[in-house]
Amino acid sequence: MTNMLLPTNDWLQIGFRLVLALIVGCMIGFNRQQRGRPAGMRTFMLVSMGAALFVMIPLQAEGDSSYAATNALSRTVQGVASGVGFLGAGLILQESSGKSLRPKVRGLTTAACIWIAAGLGAAIGCGLWQMGLIGGVLTLIILSGFKRIHRLFQIITGETNRKNGQESVIE
């Protein structure tokens, strides 16, 4: 049985990874919350930190076999990715309002953000904090900057969208 007491250096490393995962999740969650989306800062912070925690468990409990730790880590990452997929699915399918009983599809971007927040948290939890930070910044650039680029593209190409029975160039 392995010693469950961790050296001081491990405590600092664990704390750094968890706090950084919280910060990255908070950045993405703040963006979604500012846009009035169903999942906000707390949700994204918890998803990102939870993913970091899950991947850190096999890393801390590796014991004598690095092969066993790698195998366990691989299964953990797969489990986190598919588990968070269910959470994202809940954000996408919401009950429609009005007379229709069909669910409406909304929130694809927020669901993708939940998934990416888990991926970033997992990367940070594995010690790849640079990857997590760069991925977080790129995610924010996509969320804030690419909508403007998409609108500009619609104007240039004359692409229109039908919304409420009217044609509009910009959503």
JSON list of C-alpha atoms in Angstrom, two decimals:
[
{"chain": "A", "resi": 1, "resn": "MET", "atom": "CA", "xyz": [0.00, 0.00, 0.00]},
{"chain": "A", "resi": 2, "resn": "THR", "atom": "CA", "xyz": [1.33, 3.41, -0.91]},
{"chain": "A", "resi": 3, "resn": "ASN", "atom": "CA", "xyz": [1.83, 6.25, 1.53]},
{"chain": "A", "resi": 4, "resn": "MET", "atom": "CA", "xyz": [-1.22, 8.53, 1.35]},
{"chain": "A", "resi": 5, "resn": "LEU", "atom": "CA", "xyz": [0.62, 11.53, 2.82]},
{"chain": "A", "resi": 6, "resn": "LEU", "atom": "CA", "xyz": [2.00, 13.69, 0.05]},
{"chain": "A", "resi": 7, "resn": "PRO", "atom": "CA", "xyz": [5.24, 15.67, 0.16]},
{"chain": "A", "resi": 8, "resn": "THR", "atom": "CA", "xyz": [4.91, 19.47, 0.37]},
{"chain": "A", "resi": 9, "resn": "ASN", "atom": "CA", "xyz": [5.96, 19.86, -3.26]},
{"chain": "A", "resi": 10, "resn": "ASP", "atom": "CA", "xyz": [3.04, 17.65, -4.34]},
{"chain": "A", "resi": 11, "resn": "TRP", "atom": "CA", "xyz": [0.58, 19.76, -2.35]},
{"chain": "A", "resi": 12, "resn": "LEU", "atom": "CA", "xyz": [1.80, 22.90, -4.09]},
{"chain": "A", "resi": 13, "resn": "GLN", "atom": "CA", "xyz": [1.64, 21.24, -7.50]},
{"chain": "A", "resi": 14, "resn": "ILE", "atom": "CA", "xyz": [-1.87, 19.91, -6.87]},
{"chain": "A", "resi": 15, "resn": "GLY", "atom": "CA", "xyz": [-3.03, 23.31, -5.61]},
{"chain": "A", "resi": 16, "resn": "PHE", "atom": "CA", "xyz": [-1.52, 25.10, -8.61]},
{"chain": "A", "resi": 17, "resn": "ARG", "atom": "CA", "xyz": [-3.18, 22.76, -11.09]},
{"chain": "A", "resi": 18, "resn": "LEU", "atom": "CA", "xyz": [-6.61, 22.95, -9.43]},
{"chain": "A", "resi": 19, "resn": "VAL", "atom": "CA", "xyz": [-6.55, 26.74, -9.08]},
{"chain": "A", "resi": 20, "resn": "LEU", "atom": "CA", "xyz": [-5.40, 27.17, -12.68]},
{"chain": "A", "resi": 21, "resn": "ALA", "atom": "CA", "xyz": [-8.19, 24.84, -13.87]},
{"chain": "A", "resi": 22, "resn": "LEU", "atom": "CA", "xyz": [-10.66, 26.98, -11.89]},
{"chain": "A", "resi": 23, "resn": "ILE", "atom": "CA", "xyz": [-9.31, 30.17, -13.47]},
{"chain": "A", "resi": 24, "resn": "VAL", "atom": "CA", "xyz": [-9.54, 28.81, -17.02]},
{"chain": "A", "resi": 25, "resn": "GLY", "atom": "CA", "xyz": [-13.07, 27.53, -16.37]},
{"chain": "A", "resi": 26, "resn": "CYS", "atom": "CA", "xyz": [-14.01, 30.89, -14.86]},
{"chain": "A", "resi": 27, "resn": "MET", "atom": "CA", "xyz": [-12.79, 32.78, -17.94]},
{"chain": "A", "resi": 28, "resn": "ILE", "atom": "CA", "xyz": [-14.93, 30.70, -20.28]},
{"chain": "A", "resi": 29, "resn": "GLY", "atom": "CA", "xyz": [-17.89, 30.68, -17.89]},
{"chain": "A", "resi": 30, "resn": "PHE", "atom": "CA", "xyz": [-17.78, 34.45, -17.53]},
{"chain": "A", "resi": 31, "resn": "ASN", "atom": "CA", "xyz": [-18.06, 34.79, -21.30]},
{"chain": "A", "resi": 32, "resn": "ARG", "atom": "CA", "xyz": [-21.08, 32.46, -21.42]},
{"chain": "A", "resi": 33, "resn": "GLN", "atom": "CA", "xyz": [-22.72, 34.11, -18.40]},
{"chain": "A", "resi": 34, "resn": "GLN", "atom": "CA", "xyz": [-22.32, 37.59, -19.92]},
{"chain": "A", "resi": 35, "resn": "ARG", "atom": "CA", "xyz": [-24.20, 36.34, -22.98]},
{"chain": "A", "resi": 36, "resn": "GLY", "atom": "CA", "xyz": [-27.06, 35.01, -20.86]},
{"chain": "A", "resi": 37, "resn": "ARG", "atom": "CA", "xyz": [-26.40, 31.33, -21.54]},
{"chain": "A", "resi": 38, "resn": "PRO", "atom": "CA", "xyz": [-27.75, 28.60, -19.23]},
{"chain": "A", "resi": 39, "resn": "ALA", "atom": "CA", "xyz": [-24.32, 27.53, -17.94]},
{"chain": "A", "resi": 40, "resn": "GLY", "atom": "CA", "xyz": [-22.25, 30.21, -16.25]},
{"chain": "A", "resi": 41, "resn": "MET", "atom": "CA", "xyz": [-19.08, 30.73, -14.28]},
{"chain": "A", "resi": 42, "resn": "ARG", "atom": "CA", "xyz": [-19.73, 28.26, -11.48]},
{"chain": "A", "resi": 43, "resn": "THR", "atom": "CA", "xyz": [-20.66, 25.47, -13.88]},
{"chain": "A", "resi": 44, "resn": "PHE", "atom": "CA", "xyz": [-17.57, 25.96, -16.02]},
{"chain": "A", "resi": 45, "resn": "MET", "atom": "CA", "xyz": [-15.30, 26.27, -12.99]},
{"chain": "A", "resi": 46, "resn": "LEU", "atom": "CA", "xyz": [-16.65, 23.02, -11.55]},
{"chain": "A", "resi": 47, "resn": "VAL", "atom": "CA", "xyz": [-16.39, 21.15, -14.86]},
{"chain": "A", "resi": 48, "resn": "SER", "atom": "CA", "xyz": [-12.80, 22.29, -15.42]},
{"chain": "A", "resi": 49, "resn": "MET", "atom": "CA", "xyz": [-11.69, 21.55, -11.85]},
{"chain": "A", "resi": 50, "resn": "GLY", "atom": "CA", "xyz": [-13.55, 18.24, -11.83]},
{"chain": "A", "resi": 51, "resn": "ALA", "atom": "CA", "xyz": [-11.77, 17.12, -14.99]},
{"chain": "A", "resi": 52, "resn": "ALA", "atom": "CA", "xyz": [-8.44, 18.15, -13.46]},
{"chain": "A", "resi": 53, "resn": "LEU", "atom": "CA", "xyz": [-9.22, 16.17, -10.31]},
{"chain": "A", "resi": 54, "resn": "PHE", "atom": "CA", "xyz": [-10.19, 13.06, -12.23]},
{"chain": "A", "resi": 55, "resn": "VAL", "atom": "CA", "xyz": [-6.99, 12.97, -14.26]},
{"chain": "A", "resi": 56, "resn": "MET", "atom": "CA", "xyz": [-4.80, 13.75, -11.25]},
{"chain": "A", "resi": 57, "resn": "ILE", "atom": "CA", "xyz": [-6.03, 10.68, -9.36]},
{"chain": "A", "resi": 58, "resn": "PRO", "atom": "CA", "xyz": [-4.26, 8.08, -11.54]},
{"chain": "A", "resi": 59, "resn": "LEU", "atom": "CA", "xyz": [-1.20, 10.33, -11.73]},
{"chain": "A", "resi": 60, "resn": "GLN", "atom": "CA", "xyz": [-0.93, 10.48, -7.93]},
{"chain": "A", "resi": 61, "resn": "ALA", "atom": "CA", "xyz": [-1.75, 6.80, -7.42]},
{"chain": "A", "resi": 62, "resn": "GLU", "atom": "CA", "xyz": [0.60, 5.45, -10.08]},
{"chain": "A", "resi": 63, "resn": "GLY", "atom": "CA", "xyz": [2.56, 3.24, -7.68]},
{"chain": "A", "resi": 64, "resn": "ASP", "atom": "CA", "xyz": [5.34, 1.16, -9.19]},
{"chain": "A", "resi": 65, "resn": "SER", "atom": "CA", "xyz": [4.00, 0.72, -12.71]},
{"chain": "A", "resi": 66, "resn": "SER", "atom": "CA", "xyz": [4.08, 3.65, -15.12]},
{"chain": "A", "resi": 67, "resn": "TYR", "atom": "CA", "xyz": [2.23, 1.45, -17.65]},
{"chain": "A", "resi": 68, "resn": "ALA", "atom": "CA", "xyz": [-0.67, 1.00, -15.22]},
{"chain": "A", "resi": 69, "resn": "ALA", "atom": "CA", "xyz": [-0.78, 4.76, -14.60]},
{"chain": "A", "resi": 70, "resn": "THR", "atom": "CA", "xyz": [-0.80, 5.53, -18.33]},
{"chain": "A", "resi": 71, "resn": "ASN", "atom": "CA", "xyz": [-3.53, 2.96, -18.92]},
{"chain": "A", "resi": 72, "resn": "ALA", "atom": "CA", "xyz": [-5.62, 4.33, -16.04]},
{"chain": "A", "resi": 73, "resn": "LEU", "atom": "CA", "xyz": [-5.09, 7.91, -17.21]},
{"chain": "A", "resi": 74, "resn": "SER", "atom": "CA", "xyz": [-6.23, 7.02, -20.73]},
{"chain": "A", "resi": 75, "resn": "ARG", "atom": "CA", "xyz": [-9.43, 5.45, -19.40]},
{"chain": "A", "resi": 76, "resn": "THR", "atom": "CA", "xyz": [-10.01, 8.41, -17.10]},
{"chain": "A", "resi": 77, "resn": "VAL", "atom": "CA", "xyz": [-9.71, 10.95, -19.92]},
{"chain": "A", "resi": 78, "resn": "GLN", "atom": "CA", "xyz": [-12.12, 8.89, -22.03]},
{"chain": "A", "resi": 79, "resn": "GLY", "atom": "CA", "xyz": [-14.59, 8.75, -19.15]},
{"chain": "A", "resi": 80, "resn": "VAL", "atom": "CA", "xyz": [-14.39, 12.50, -18.53]},
{"chain": "A", "resi": 81, "resn": "ALA", "atom": "CA", "xyz": [-14.89, 13.27, -22.23]},
{"chain": "A", "resi": 82, "resn": "SER", "atom": "CA", "xyz": [-17.97, 11.08, -22.56]},
{"chain": "A", "resi": 83, "resn": "GLY", "atom": "CA", "xyz": [-19.39, 12.07, -19.17]},
{"chain": "A", "resi": 84, "resn": "VAL", "atom": "CA", "xyz": [-19.15, 15.76, -19.97]},
{"chain": "A", "resi": 85, "resn": "GLY", "atom": "CA", "xyz": [-20.77, 14.99, -23.33]},
{"chain": "A", "resi": 86, "resn": "PHE", "atom": "CA", "xyz": [-23.93, 14.03, -21.45]},
{"chain": "A", "resi": 87, "resn": "LEU", "atom": "CA", "xyz": [-23.82, 17.31, -19.56]},
{"chain": "A", "resi": 88, "resn": "GLY", "atom": "CA", "xyz": [-23.48, 19.15, -22.87]},
{"chain": "A", "resi": 89, "resn": "ALA", "atom": "CA", "xyz": [-26.40, 17.21, -24.33]},
{"chain": "A", "resi": 90, "resn": "GLY", "atom": "CA", "xyz": [-28.55, 18.46, -21.48]},
{"chain": "A", "resi": 91, "resn": "LEU", "atom": "CA", "xyz": [-27.66, 22.02, -22.43]},
{"chain": "A", "resi": 92, "resn": "ILE", "atom": "CA", "xyz": [-28.55, 21.48, -26.08]},
{"chain": "A", "resi": 93, "resn": "LEU", "atom": "CA", "xyz": [-31.94, 19.81, -25.75]},
{"chain": "A", "resi": 94, "resn": "GLN", "atom": "CA", "xyz": [-34.34, 21.98, -23.86]},
{"chain": "A", "resi": 95, "resn": "GLU", "atom": "CA", "xyz": [-38.10, 21.84, -23.75]},
{"chain": "A", "resi": 96, "resn": "SER", "atom": "CA", "xyz": [-39.66, 24.10, -26.33]},
{"chain": "A", "resi": 97, "resn": "SER", "atom": "CA", "xyz": [-42.06, 26.77, -25.21]},
{"chain": "A", "resi": 98, "resn": "GLY", "atom": "CA", "xyz": [-45.56, 27.09, -26.57]},
{"chain": "A", "resi": 99, "resn": "LYS", "atom": "CA", "xyz": [-47.81, 24.45, -28.04]},
{"chain": "A", "resi": 100, "resn": "SER", "atom": "CA", "xyz": [-45.12, 22.32, -29.65]},
{"chain": "A", "resi": 101, "resn": "LEU", "atom": "CA", "xyz": [-43.91, 19.34, -27.63]},
{"chain": "A", "resi": 102, "resn": "ARG", "atom": "CA", "xyz": [-40.81, 18.93, -29.76]},
{"chain": "A", "resi": 103, "resn": "PRO", "atom": "CA", "xyz": [-37.54, 19.87, -28.11]},
{"chain": "A", "resi": 104, "resn": "LYS", "atom": "CA", "xyz": [-35.67, 22.75, -29.66]},
{"chain": "A", "resi": 105, "resn": "VAL", "atom": "CA", "xyz": [-32.00, 22.58, -30.41]},
{"chain": "A", "resi": 106, "resn": "ARG", "atom": "CA", "xyz": [-30.12, 25.47, -28.85]},
{"chain": "A", "resi": 107, "resn": "GLY", "atom": "CA", "xyz": [-26.90, 25.95, -26.97]},
{"chain": "A", "resi": 108, "resn": "LEU", "atom": "CA", "xyz": [-24.48, 24.10, -29.24]},
{"chain": "A", "resi": 109, "resn": "THR", "atom": "CA", "xyz": [-21.71, 26.60, -28.55]},
{"chain": "A", "resi": 110, "resn": "THR", "atom": "CA", "xyz": [-22.25, 26.44, -24.79]},
{"chain": "A", "resi": 111, "resn": "ALA", "atom": "CA", "xyz": [-22.21, 22.64, -24.93]},
{"chain": "A", "resi": 112, "resn": "ALA", "atom": "CA", "xyz": [-18.97, 22.75, -26.91]},
{"chain": "A", "resi": 113, "resn": "CYS", "atom": "CA", "xyz": [-17.58, 25.16, -24.32]},
{"chain": "A", "resi": 114, "resn": "ILE", "atom": "CA", "xyz": [-18.44, 22.72, -21.52]},
{"chain": "A", "resi": 115, "resn": "TRP", "atom": "CA", "xyz": [-16.59, 20.02, -23.40]},
{"chain": "A", "resi": 116, "resn": "ILE", "atom": "CA", "xyz": [-13.55, 22.23, -24.07]},
{"chain": "A", "resi": 117, "resn": "ALA", "atom": "CA", "xyz": [-13.50, 23.38, -20.42]},
{"chain": "A", "resi": 118, "resn": "ALA", "atom": "CA", "xyz": [-13.26, 19.74, -19.37]},
{"chain": "A", "resi": 119, "resn": "GLY", "atom": "CA", "xyz": [-10.48, 19.16, -21.89]},
{"chain": "A", "resi": 120, "resn": "LEU", "atom": "CA", "xyz": [-8.57, 22.20, -20.67]},
{"chain": "A", "resi": 121, "resn": "GLY", "atom": "CA", "xyz": [-9.03, 21.10, -17.06]},
{"chain": "A", "resi": 122, "resn": "ALA", "atom": "CA", "xyz": [-7.79, 17.62, -17.94]},
{"chain": "A", "resi": 123, "resn": "ALA", "atom": "CA", "xyz": [-4.72, 19.05, -19.68]},
{"chain": "A", "resi": 124, "resn": "ILE", "atom": "CA", "xyz": [-3.94, 21.26, -16.69]},
{"chain": "A", "resi": 125, "resn": "GLY", "atom": "CA", "xyz": [-4.52, 18.34, -14.32]},
{"chain": "A", "resi": 126, "resn": "CYS", "atom": "CA", "xyz": [-1.97, 16.30, -16.27]},
{"chain": "A", "resi": 127, "resn": "GLY", "atom": "CA", "xyz": [0.58, 19.06, -15.78]},
{"chain": "A", "resi": 128, "resn": "LEU", "atom": "CA", "xyz": [0.22, 20.48, -19.27]},
{"chain": "A", "resi": 129, "resn": "TRP", "atom": "CA", "xyz": [-0.72, 23.89, -17.89]},
{"chain": "A", "resi": 130, "resn": "GLN", "atom": "CA", "xyz": [0.76, 25.80, -20.84]},
{"chain": "A", "resi": 131, "resn": "MET", "atom": "CA", "xyz": [-1.53, 23.86, -23.17]},
{"chain": "A", "resi": 132, "resn": "GLY", "atom": "CA", "xyz": [-4.47, 24.65, -20.90]},
{"chain": "A", "resi": 133, "resn": "LEU", "atom": "CA", "xyz": [-3.72, 28.37, -20.83]},
{"chain": "A", "resi": 134, "resn": "ILE", "atom": "CA", "xyz": [-3.18, 28.63, -24.58]},
{"chain": "A", "resi": 135, "resn": "GLY", "atom": "CA", "xyz": [-6.35, 26.62, -25.21]},
{"chain": "A", "resi": 136, "resn": "GLY", "atom": "CA", "xyz": [-8.30, 28.87, -22.85]},
{"chain": "A", "resi": 137, "resn": "VAL", "atom": "CA", "xyz": [-7.10, 32.03, -24.58]},
{"chain": "A", "resi": 138, "resn": "LEU", "atom": "CA", "xyz": [-7.88, 30.57, -28.02]},
{"chain": "A", "resi": 139, "resn": "THR", "atom": "CA", "xyz": [-11.36, 29.59, -26.78]},
{"chain": "A", "resi": 140, "resn": "LEU", "atom": "CA", "xyz": [-12.02, 33.16, -25.65]},
{"chain": "A", "resi": 141, "resn": "ILE", "atom": "CA", "xyz": [-10.78, 34.51, -28.98]},
{"chain": "A", "resi": 142, "resn": "ILE", "atom": "CA", "xyz": [-13.16, 32.18, -30.81]},
{"chain": "A", "resi": 143, "resn": "LEU", "atom": "CA", "xyz": [-16.09, 33.09, -28.57]},
{"chain": "A", "resi": 144, "resn": "SER", "atom": "CA", "xyz": [-15.60, 36.84, -28.80]},
{"chain": "A", "resi": 145, "resn": "GLY", "atom": "CA", "xyz": [-13.85, 37.53, -32.09]},
{"chain": "A", "resi": 146, "resn": "PHE", "atom": "CA", "xyz": [-15.19, 35.00, -34.54]},
{"chain": "A", "resi": 147, "resn": "LYS", "atom": "CA", "xyz": [-18.81, 36.09, -34.22]},
{"chain": "A", "resi": 148, "resn": "ARG", "atom": "CA", "xyz": [-17.78, 39.47, -35.60]},
{"chain": "A", "resi": 149, "resn": "ILE", "atom": "CA", "xyz": [-15.85, 37.81, -38.41]},
{"chain": "A", "resi": 150, "resn": "HIS", "atom": "CA", "xyz": [-18.87, 35.61, -39.19]},
{"chain": "A", "resi": 151, "resn": "ARG", "atom": "CA", "xyz": [-21.15, 38.64, -39.34]},
{"chain": "A", "resi": 152, "resn": "LEU", "atom": "CA", "xyz": [-18.71, 40.46, -41.62]},
{"chain": "A", "resi": 153, "resn": "PHE", "atom": "CA", "xyz": [-18.58, 37.40, -43.87]},
{"chain": "A", "resi": 154, "resn": "GLN", "atom": "CA", "xyz": [-22.39, 37.36, -44.03]},
{"chain": "A", "resi": 155, "resn": "ILE", "atom": "CA", "xyz": [-22.47, 41.01, -45.06]},
{"chain": "A", "resi": 156, "resn": "ILE", "atom": "CA", "xyz": [-19.78, 40.55, -47.71]},
{"chain": "A", "resi": 157, "resn": "THR", "atom": "CA", "xyz": [-21.36, 37.45, -49.23]},
{"chain": "A", "resi": 158, "resn": "GLY", "atom": "CA", "xyz": [-24.93, 38.68, -48.87]},
{"chain": "A", "resi": 159, "resn": "GLU", "atom": "CA", "xyz": [-25.86, 35.56, -46.92]},
{"chain": "A", "resi": 160, "resn": "THR", "atom": "CA", "xyz": [-29.19, 35.98, -45.15]},
{"chain": "A", "resi": 161, "resn": "ASN", "atom": "CA", "xyz": [-30.84, 34.22, -42.27]},
{"chain": "A", "resi": 162, "resn": "ARG", "atom": "CA", "xyz": [-34.55, 33.71, -41.75]},
{"chain": "A", "resi": 163, "resn": "LYS", "atom": "CA", "xyz": [-35.61, 34.69, -38.27]},
{"chain": "A", "resi": 164, "resn": "ASN", "atom": "CA", "xyz": [-39.19, 35.31, -37.19]},
{"chain": "A", "resi": 165, "resn": "GLY", "atom": "CA", "xyz": [-40.37, 35.31, -40.81]},
{"chain": "A", "resi": 166, "resn": "GLN", "atom": "CA", "xyz": [-38.04, 38.16, -41.77]},
{"chain": "A", "resi": 167, "resn": "GLU", "atom": "CA", "xyz": [-34.80, 38.09, -43.65]},
{"chain": "A", "resi": 168, "resn": "SER", "atom": "CA", "xyz": [-31.87, 39.64, -41.89]},
{"chain": "A", "resi": 169, "resn": "VAL", "atom": "CA", "xyz": [-28.24, 39.77, -42.84]},
{"chain": "A", "resi": 170, "resn": "ILE", "atom": "CA", "xyz": [-27.04, 39.60, -39.25]},
{"chain": "A", "resi": 171, "resn": "GLU", "atom": "CA", "xyz": [-28.38, 37.23, -36.60]}
]
